[in-house]
CSV table of C-alpha atoms in Angstrom, one decimal:
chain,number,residue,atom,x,y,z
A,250,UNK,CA,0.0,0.0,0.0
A,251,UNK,CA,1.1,3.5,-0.4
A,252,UNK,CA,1.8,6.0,2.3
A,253,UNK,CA,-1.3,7.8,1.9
A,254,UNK,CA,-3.6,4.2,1.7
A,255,UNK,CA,-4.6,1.9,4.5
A,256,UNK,CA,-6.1,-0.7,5.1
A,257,UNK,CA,-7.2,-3.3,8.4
A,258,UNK,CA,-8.7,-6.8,8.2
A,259,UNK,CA,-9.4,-6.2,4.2
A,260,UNK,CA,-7.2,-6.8,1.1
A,261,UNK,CA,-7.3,-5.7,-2.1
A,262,UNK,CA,-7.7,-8.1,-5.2
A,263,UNK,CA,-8.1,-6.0,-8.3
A,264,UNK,CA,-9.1,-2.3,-9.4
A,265,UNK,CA,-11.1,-1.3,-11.9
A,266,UNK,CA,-9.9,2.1,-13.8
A,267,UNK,CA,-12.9,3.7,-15.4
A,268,UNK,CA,-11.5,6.6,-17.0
A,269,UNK,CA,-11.6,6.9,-20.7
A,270,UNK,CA,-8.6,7.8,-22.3
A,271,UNK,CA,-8.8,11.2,-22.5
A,272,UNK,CA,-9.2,12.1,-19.1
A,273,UNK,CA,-6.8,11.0,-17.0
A,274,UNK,CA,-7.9,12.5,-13.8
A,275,UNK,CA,-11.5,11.0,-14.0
A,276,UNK,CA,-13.2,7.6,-14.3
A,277,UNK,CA,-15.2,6.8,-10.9
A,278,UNK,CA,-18.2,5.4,-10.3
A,279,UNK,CA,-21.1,5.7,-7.6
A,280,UNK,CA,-24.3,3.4,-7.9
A,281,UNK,CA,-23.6,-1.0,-8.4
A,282,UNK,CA,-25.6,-4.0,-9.1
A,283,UNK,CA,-24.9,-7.3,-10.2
A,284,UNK,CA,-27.2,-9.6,-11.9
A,285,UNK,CA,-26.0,-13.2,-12.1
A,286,UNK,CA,-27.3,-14.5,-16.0
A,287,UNK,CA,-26.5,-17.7,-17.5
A,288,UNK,CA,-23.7,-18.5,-14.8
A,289,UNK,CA,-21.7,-15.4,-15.6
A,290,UNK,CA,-22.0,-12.1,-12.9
A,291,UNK,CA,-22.5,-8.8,-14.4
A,292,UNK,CA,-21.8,-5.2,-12.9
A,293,UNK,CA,-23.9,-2.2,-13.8
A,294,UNK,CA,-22.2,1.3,-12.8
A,295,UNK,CA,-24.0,4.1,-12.0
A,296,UNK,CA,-21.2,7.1,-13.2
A,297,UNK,CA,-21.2,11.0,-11.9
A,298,UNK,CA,-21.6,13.7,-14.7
A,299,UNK,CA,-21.8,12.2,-18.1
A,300,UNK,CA,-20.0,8.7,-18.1
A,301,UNK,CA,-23.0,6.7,-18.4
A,302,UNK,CA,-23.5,3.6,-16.9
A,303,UNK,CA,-20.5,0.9,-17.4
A,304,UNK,CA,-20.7,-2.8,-17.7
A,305,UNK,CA,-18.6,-4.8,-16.4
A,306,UNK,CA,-18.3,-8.7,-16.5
A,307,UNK,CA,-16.9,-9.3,-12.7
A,308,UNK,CA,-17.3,-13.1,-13.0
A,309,UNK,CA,-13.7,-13.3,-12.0
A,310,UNK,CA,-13.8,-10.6,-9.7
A,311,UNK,CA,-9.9,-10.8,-9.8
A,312,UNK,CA,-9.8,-10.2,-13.0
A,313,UNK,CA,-12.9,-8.0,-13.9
A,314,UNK,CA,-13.5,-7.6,-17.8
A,315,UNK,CA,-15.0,-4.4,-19.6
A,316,UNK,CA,-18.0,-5.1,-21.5
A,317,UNK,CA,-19.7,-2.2,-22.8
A,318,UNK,CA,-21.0,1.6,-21.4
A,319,UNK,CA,-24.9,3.2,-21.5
A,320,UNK,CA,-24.0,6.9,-22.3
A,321,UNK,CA,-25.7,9.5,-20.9
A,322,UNK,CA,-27.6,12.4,-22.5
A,323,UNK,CA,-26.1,15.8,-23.1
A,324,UNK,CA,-26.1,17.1,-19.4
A,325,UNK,CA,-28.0,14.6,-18.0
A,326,UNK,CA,-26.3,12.3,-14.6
A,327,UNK,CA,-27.2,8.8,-14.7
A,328,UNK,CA,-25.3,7.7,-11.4
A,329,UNK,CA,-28.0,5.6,-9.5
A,330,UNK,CA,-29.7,2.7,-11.0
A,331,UNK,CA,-31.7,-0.3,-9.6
A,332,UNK,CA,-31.6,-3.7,-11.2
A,333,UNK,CA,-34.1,-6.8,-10.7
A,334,UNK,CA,-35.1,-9.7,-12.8
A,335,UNK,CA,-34.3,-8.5,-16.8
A,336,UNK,CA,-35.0,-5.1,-15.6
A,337,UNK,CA,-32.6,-2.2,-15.3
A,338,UNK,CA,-33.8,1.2,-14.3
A,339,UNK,CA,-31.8,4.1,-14.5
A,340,UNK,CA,-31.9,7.9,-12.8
A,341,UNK,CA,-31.6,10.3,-15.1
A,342,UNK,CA,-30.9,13.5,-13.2
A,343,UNK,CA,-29.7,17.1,-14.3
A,344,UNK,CA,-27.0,17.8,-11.6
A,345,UNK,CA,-25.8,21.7,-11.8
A,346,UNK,CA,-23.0,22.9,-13.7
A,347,UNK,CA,-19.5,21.8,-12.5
A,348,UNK,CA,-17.8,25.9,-11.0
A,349,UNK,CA,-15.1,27.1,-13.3
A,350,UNK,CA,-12.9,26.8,-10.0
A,351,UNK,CA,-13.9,22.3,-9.5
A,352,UNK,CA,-13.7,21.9,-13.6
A,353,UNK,CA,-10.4,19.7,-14.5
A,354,UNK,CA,-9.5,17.8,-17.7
A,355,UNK,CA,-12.1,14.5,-18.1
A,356,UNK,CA,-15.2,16.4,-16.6
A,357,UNK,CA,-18.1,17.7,-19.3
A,358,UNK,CA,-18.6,21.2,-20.6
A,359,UNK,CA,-21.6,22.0,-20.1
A,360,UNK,CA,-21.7,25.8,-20.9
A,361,UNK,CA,-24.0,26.0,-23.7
A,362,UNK,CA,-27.3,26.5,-23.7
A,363,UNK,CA,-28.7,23.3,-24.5
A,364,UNK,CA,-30.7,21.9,-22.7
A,365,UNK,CA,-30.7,18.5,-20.9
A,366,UNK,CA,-32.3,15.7,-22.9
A,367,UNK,CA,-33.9,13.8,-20.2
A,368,UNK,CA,-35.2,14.0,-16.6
A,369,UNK,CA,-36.7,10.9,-14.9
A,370,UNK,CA,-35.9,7.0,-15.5
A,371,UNK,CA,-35.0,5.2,-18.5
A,372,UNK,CA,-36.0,1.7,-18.4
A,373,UNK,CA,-33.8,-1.1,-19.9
A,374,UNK,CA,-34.4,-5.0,-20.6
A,375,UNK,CA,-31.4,-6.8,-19.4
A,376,UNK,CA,-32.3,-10.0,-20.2
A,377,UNK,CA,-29.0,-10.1,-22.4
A,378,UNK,CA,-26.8,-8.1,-20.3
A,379,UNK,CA,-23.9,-7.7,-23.3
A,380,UNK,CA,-26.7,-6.2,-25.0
A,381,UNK,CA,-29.4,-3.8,-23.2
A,382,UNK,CA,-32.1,-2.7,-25.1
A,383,UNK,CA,-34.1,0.6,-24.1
A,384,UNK,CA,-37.6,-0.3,-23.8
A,385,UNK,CA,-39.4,2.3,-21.7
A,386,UNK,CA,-38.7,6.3,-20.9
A,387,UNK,CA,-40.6,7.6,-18.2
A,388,UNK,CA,-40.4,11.6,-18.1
A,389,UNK,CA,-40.3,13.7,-14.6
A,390,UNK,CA,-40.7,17.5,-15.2
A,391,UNK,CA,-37.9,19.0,-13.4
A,392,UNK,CA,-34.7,18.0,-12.3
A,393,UNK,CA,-35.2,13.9,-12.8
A,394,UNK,CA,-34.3,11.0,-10.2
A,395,UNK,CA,-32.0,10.4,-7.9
A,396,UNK,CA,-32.3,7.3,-5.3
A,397,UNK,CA,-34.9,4.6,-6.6
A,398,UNK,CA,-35.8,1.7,-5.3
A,399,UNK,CA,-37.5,-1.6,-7.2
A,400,UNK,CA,-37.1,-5.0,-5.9
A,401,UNK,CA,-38.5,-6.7,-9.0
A,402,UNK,CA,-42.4,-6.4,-8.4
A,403,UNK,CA,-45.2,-4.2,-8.8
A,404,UNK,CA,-43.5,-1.0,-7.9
A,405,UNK,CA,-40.8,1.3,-8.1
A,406,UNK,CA,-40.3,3.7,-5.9
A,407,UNK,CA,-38.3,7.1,-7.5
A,408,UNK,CA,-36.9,9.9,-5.3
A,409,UNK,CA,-37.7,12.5,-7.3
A,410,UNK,CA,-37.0,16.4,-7.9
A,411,UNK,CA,-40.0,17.7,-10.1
A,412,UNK,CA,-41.5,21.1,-11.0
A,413,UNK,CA,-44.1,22.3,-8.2
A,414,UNK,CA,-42.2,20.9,-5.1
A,415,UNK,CA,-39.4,21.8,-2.8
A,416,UNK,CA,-36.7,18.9,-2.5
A,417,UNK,CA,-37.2,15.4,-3.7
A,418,UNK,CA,-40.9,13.7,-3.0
A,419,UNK,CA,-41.5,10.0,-3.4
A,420,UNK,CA,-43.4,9.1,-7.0
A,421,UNK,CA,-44.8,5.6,-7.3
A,422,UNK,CA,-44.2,3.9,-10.4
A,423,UNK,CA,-46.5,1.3,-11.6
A,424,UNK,CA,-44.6,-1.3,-13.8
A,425,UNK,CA,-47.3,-3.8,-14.2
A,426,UNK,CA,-46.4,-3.3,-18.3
A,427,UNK,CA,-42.4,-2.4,-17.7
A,428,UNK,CA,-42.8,-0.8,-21.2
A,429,UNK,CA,-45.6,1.6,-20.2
A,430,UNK,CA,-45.0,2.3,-16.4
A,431,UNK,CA,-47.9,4.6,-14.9
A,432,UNK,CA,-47.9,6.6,-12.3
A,433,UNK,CA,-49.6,5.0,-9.5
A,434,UNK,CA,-48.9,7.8,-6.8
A,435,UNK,CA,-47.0,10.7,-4.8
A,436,UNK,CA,-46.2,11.7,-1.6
A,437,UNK,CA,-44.9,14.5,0.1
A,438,UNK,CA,-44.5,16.1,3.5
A,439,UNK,CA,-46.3,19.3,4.3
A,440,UNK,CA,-44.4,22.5,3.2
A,441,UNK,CA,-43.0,20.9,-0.2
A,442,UNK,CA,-45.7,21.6,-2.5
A,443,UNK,CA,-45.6,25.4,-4.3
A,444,UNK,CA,-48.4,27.4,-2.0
A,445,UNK,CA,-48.0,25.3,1.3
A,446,UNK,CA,-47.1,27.0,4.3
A,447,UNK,CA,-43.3,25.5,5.6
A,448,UNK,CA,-41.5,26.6,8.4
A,449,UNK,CA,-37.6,25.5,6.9
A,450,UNK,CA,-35.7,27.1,4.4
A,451,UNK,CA,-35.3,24.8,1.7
A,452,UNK,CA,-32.2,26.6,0.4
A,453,UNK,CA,-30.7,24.9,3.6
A,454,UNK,CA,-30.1,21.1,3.5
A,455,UNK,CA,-29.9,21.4,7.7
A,456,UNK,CA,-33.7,22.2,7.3
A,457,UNK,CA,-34.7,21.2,4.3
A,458,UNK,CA,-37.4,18.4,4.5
A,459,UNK,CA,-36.8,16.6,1.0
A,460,UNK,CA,-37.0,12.8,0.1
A,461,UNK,CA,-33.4,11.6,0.0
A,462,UNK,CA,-34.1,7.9,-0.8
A,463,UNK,CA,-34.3,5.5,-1.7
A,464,UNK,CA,-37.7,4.4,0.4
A,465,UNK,CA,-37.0,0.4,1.0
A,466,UNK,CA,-40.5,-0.8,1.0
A,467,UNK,CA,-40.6,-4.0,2.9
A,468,UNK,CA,-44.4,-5.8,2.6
A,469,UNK,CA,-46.3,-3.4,3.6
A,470,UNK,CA,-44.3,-0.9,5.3
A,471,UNK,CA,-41.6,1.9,4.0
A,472,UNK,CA,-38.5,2.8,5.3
A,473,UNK,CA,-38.1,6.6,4.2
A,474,UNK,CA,-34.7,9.1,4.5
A,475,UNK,CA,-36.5,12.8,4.8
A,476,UNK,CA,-33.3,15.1,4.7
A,477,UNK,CA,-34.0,17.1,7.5
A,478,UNK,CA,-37.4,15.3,8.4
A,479,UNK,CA,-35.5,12.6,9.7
A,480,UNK,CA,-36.4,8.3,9.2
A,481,UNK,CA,-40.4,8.2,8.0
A,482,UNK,CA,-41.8,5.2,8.6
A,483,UNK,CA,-44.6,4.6,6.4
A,484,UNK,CA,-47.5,2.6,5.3
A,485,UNK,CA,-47.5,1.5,1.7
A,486,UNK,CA,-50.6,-0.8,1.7
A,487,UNK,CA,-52.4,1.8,-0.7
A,488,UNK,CA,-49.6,3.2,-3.2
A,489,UNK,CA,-51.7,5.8,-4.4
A,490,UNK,CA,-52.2,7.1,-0.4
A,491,UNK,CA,-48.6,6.7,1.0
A,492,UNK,CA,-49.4,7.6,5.1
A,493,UNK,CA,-46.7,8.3,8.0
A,494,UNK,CA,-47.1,6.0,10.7
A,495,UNK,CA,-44.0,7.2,13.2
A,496,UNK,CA,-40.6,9.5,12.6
A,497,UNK,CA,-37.2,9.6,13.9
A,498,UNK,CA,-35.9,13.3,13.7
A,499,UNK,CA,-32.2,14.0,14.2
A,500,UNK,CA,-31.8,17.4,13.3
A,501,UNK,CA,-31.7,19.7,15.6
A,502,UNK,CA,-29.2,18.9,17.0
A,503,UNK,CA,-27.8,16.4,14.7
A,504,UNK,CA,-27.9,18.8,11.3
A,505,UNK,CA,-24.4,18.0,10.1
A,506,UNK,CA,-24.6,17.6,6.3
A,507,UNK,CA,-27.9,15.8,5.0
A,508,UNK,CA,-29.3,14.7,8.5
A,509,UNK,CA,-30.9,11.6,7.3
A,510,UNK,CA,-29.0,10.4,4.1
A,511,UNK,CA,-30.3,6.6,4.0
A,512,UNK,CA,-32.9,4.8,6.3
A,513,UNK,CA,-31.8,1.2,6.1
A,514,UNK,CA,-33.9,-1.3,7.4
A,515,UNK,CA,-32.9,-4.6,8.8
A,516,UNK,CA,-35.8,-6.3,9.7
A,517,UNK,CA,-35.0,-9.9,10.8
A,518,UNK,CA,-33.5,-7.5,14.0
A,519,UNK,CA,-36.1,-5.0,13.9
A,520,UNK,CA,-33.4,-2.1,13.3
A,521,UNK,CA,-32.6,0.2,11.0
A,522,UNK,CA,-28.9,2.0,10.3
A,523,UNK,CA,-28.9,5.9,9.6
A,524,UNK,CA,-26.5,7.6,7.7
A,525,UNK,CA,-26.0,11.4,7.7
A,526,UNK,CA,-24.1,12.6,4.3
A,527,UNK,CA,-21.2,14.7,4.7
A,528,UNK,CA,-21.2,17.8,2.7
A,529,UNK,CA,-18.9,20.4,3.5
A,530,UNK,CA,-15.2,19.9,2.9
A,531,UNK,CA,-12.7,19.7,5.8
A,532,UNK,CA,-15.2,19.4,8.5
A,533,UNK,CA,-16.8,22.6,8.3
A,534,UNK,CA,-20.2,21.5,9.4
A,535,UNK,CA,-21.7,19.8,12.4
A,536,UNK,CA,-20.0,16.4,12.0
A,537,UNK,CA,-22.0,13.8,10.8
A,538,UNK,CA,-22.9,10.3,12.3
A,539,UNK,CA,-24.1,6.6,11.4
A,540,UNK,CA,-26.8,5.6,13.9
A,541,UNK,CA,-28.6,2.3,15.1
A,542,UNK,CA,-32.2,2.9,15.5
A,543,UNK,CA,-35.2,0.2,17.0
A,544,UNK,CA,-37.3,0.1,15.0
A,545,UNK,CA,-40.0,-2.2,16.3
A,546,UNK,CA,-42.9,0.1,17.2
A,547,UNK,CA,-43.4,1.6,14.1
A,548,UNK,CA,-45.3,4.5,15.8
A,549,UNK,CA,-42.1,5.5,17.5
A,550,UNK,CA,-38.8,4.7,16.1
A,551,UNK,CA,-36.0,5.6,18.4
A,552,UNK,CA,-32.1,5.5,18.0
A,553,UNK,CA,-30.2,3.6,20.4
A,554,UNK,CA,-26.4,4.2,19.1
A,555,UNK,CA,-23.9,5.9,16.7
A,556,UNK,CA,-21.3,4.1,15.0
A,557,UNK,CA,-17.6,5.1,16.2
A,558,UNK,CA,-16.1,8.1,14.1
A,559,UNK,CA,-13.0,6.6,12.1
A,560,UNK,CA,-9.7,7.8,13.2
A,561,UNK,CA,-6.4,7.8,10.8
A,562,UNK,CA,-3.9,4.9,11.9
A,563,UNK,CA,-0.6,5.9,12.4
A,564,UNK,CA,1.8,6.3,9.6
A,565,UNK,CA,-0.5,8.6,7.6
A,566,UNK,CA,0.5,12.0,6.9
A,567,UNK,CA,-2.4,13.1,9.0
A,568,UNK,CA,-3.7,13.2,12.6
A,569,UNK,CA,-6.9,13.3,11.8
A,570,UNK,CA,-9.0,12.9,8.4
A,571,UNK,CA,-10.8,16.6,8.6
A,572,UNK,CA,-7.4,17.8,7.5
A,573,UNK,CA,-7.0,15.2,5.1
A,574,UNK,CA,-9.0,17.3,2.3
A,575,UNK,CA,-12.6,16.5,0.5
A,576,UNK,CA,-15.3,15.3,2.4
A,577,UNK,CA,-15.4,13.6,6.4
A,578,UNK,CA,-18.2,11.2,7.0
A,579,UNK,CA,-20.7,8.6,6.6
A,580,UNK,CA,-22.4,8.4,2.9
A,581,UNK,CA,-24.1,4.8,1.8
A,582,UNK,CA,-24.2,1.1,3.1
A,583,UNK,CA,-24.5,-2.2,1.8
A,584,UNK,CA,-27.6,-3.0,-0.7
A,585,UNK,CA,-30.9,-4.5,0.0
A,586,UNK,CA,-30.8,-7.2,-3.1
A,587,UNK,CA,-27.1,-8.6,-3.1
A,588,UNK,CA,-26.0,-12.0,-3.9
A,589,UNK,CA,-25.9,-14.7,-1.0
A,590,UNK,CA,-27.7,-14.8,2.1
A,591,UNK,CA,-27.2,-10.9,3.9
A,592,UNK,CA,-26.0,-10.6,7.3
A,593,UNK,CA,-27.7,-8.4,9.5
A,594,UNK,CA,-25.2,-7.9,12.1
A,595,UNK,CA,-22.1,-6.5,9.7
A,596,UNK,CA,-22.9,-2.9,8.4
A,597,UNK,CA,-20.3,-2.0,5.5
A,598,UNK,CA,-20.5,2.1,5.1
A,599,UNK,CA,-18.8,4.3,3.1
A,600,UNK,CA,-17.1,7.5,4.4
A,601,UNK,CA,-16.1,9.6,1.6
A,602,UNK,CA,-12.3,10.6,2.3
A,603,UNK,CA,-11.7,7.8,5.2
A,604,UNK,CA,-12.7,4.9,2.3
A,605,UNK,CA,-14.7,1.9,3.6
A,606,UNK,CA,-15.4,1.0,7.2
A,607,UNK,CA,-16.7,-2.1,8.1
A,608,UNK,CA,-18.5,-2.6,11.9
A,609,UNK,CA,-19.9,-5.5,13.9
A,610,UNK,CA,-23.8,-4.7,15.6
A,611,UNK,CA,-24.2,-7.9,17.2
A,612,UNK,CA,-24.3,-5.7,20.1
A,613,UNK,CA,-26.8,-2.2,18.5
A,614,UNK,CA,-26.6,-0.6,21.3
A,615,UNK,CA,-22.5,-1.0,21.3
A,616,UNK,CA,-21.4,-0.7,17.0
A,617,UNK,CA,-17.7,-1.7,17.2
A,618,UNK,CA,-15.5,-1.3,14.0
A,619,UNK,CA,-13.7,-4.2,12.4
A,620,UNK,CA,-12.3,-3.4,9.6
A,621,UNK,CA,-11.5,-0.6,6.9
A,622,UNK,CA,-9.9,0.4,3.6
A,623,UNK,CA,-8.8,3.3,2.6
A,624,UNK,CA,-7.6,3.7,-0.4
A,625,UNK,CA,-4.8,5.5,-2.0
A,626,UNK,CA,-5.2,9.5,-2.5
A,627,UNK,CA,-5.4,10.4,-6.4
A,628,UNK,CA,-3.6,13.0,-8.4
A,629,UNK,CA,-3.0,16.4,-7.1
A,630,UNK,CA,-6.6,18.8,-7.4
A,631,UNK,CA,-8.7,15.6,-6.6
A,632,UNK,CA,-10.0,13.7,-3.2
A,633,UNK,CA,-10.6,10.6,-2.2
A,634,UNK,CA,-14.2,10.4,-2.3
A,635,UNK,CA,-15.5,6.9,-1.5
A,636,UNK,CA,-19.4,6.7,-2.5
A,637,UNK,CA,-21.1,3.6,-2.5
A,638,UNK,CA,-20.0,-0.1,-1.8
A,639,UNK,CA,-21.6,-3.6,-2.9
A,640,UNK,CA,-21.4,-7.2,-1.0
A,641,UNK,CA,-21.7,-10.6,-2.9
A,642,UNK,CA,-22.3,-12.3,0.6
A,643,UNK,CA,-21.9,-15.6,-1.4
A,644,UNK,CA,-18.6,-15.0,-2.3
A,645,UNK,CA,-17.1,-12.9,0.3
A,646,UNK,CA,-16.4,-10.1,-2.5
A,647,UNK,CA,-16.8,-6.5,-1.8
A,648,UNK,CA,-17.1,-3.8,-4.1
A,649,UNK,CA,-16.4,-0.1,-3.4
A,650,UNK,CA,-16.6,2.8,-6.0
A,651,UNK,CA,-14.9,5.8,-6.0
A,652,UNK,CA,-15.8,9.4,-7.4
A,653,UNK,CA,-12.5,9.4,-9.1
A,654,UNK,CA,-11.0,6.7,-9.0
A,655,UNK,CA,-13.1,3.4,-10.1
A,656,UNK,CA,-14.0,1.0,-8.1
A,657,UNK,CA,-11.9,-1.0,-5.7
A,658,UNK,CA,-12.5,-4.9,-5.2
A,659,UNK,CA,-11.8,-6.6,-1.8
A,660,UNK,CA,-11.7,-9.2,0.5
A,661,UNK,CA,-12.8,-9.1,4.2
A,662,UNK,CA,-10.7,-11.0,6.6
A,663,UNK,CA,-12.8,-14.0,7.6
A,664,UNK,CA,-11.5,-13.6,11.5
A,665,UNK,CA,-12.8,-9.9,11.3
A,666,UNK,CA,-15.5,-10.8,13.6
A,667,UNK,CA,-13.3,-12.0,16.3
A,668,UNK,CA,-12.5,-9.0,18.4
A,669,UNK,CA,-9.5,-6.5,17.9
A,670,UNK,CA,-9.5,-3.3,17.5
A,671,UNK,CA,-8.3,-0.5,15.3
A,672,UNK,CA,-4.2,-0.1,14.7
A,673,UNK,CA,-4.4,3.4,16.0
């Protein structure tokens, strides 16, 4: 490893460089999935700005192979997708114009005055994953999609910014006819509709009540990340009237960043993790936190712990990771649909500049960490800025994607579990 990588009861086995060959500086990644298709495992993607979504043939996840790239439209995101069955849906969100000051070689131009091709979710069949073919285009006036969530049946659930509202607001998608998906309903919280009274400036994402997403939507019940609202917990029974049954709120005094990011539900254990996104560089917010919340009373879901705040080992050029550069904090966990059988007392999360860190819940009350990986700083101008990560539980393979630098695959120690803790 280099000086400025780490890395504690994890290895790495290969790296996949996603940057074309005209932009050296660029070629990361945010949003996986894999779908396993005639005995072969395929990656989708999900890429920042205009890269598209990339396939990747990780069957030997050692020795992942390139297979081919869905581009995006001319300024048009598509960095979160959802994949189940032969289905593939992709966000198509219009993210705002990279500052003069943040543009480097590799990242679009998008000063003209064109404007962006799409907003919402294009829907792809994947039933020949070498070879997707666009069957359905479902437009969202406004800024698009962002965090969706489709586990294959009725539904899709699509965090989405649209003309009329403040922040995101939750559209159900009916894709009873995948090639003609309806709207089936919307929901929003009082204060996001144009004319409602609010009481929170949604300039300000510390009081900004706006969907993050994605809502899991377990049976009956939804698991909802609010922004500033805090963890809704919802009832789905009717899709075309969504209803709040209970609500965590963390901010005040927790309103570091986005104060509820993703609302993750484990059920089997009746708990839920929390993540609060970092946003501002170098600290310069209230920090933000991972939390453990009970959620069995779904009229009053409470949180019960945080998850430790990573600390630099020593032999790092740094004391502590504020002054590291880029983002400090939690960001995403582990998937709902992943291959193998998901355990429910690991929690893999992703914290933006101090990589991937990996913690043991058996005790919720008590989250201890037992491994990390952080990965190697990229060139000069850039920051490590870990995003999202994937498990294949079957295989003990873990995927982590990087802004800008691709995506990092590795192996957990299988004694992680056993106690130790962190080389300080």
């Amino acid at each position: 490893m280099t000086r400025t990588a780490a890395a504690w009861n994890m290895r790495q086995i290969a790296h996949i460089d996603l940057a074309p060959d005209d932009a050296e500086m660029y070629g990361g990644a945010l949003k996986m999935q894999i779908q396993i298709k005639g005995g072969r495992r395929f990656m989708y993607a999900g890429c920042l700005w205009y890269r598209g979504v990339h396939i990747l043939d990780v069957t030997d996840p050692a020795r992942p192979q390139y297979v081919g790239n869905l581009p995006s439209p001319h300024k048009v995101s598509r960095s979160n997708i959802q994949q189940a069955g032969d289905l593939l849906i992709v966000s198509e969100d219009v993210p705002p114009p990279v500052p003069p000051n943040r543009w480097h070689p590799g990242l679009p131009d998008w000063s003209d005055d064109r404007p962006a091709e799409r907003a919402g979710v294009t829907i792809y069949d994947v039933s020949d994953p070498r070879r997707p073919r666009e069957i359905a285009y479902h437009h969202i006036p406004g800024r698009g999609c962002h965090r969706n969530y489709y586990d294959g049946g009725r539904y899709a659930y699509l965090t989405a910014a649209t003309d009329g509202w403040a922040g995101h607001i939750l559209i159900i998608l009916d894709m009873k006819n995948p090639e003609k998906p309806e709207e089936a309903g919307r929901f929003w919280l009082p204060g996001q509709k144009e004319g409602e009274e609010r009481k929170w400036d949604p300039k300000k994402l510390s009081e900004r009540e706006g969907l993050h997403g994605p809502v899991y939507v377990m049976g009956d019940r939804g698991y909802a990340s609010w922004g500033a609202a805090g963890m809704l917990v919802m009832d789905m029974k009717e899709p075309a009237k969504p209803k709040v049954l209970g609500q965590l709120r963390l901010s005040p005094p927790f309103d570091g960043g986005i104060p509820c990011h993703t609302a993750f539900p484990m059920l089997n254990r009746k708990l839920a993790v929390i993540t609060q996104e970092a946003i501002a560089e170098n600290c310069n917010e209230t920090q933000p936190l991972g939390w453990v919340a009970d959620i069995r009373c779904d009229w009053n879901p409470v949180s019960i712990s945080t998850f430790p705040v990573p600390r630099p080992p020593a032999g790092l050029p740094y004391a502590s990771f504020c002054v590291k550069g880029g983002r400090f904090g939690p960001h995403n966990v582990q998937h709902m649909s992943e291959p193998g059988d998901r355990r429910d007392d690991m929690v893999f999360m992703t914290y933006f500049n101090a990589g991937l860190r990996v913690f043991d819940i058996r005790n919720p009350f008590r989250p201890r960490e037992i491994a990390y990986f952080v990965p190697p700083d990229p060139k000069p101008g850039l920051a490590v800025r870990s995003e999202d990560v994937y498990v294949e539980w079957d295989r003990g393979v873990v995927y982590l994607a990087n802004r800008n630098m691709g995506i990092y695959v590795l192996e957990l120690d299988e004694k992680a579990m056993d106690g130790g803790e962190p080389p300080r």
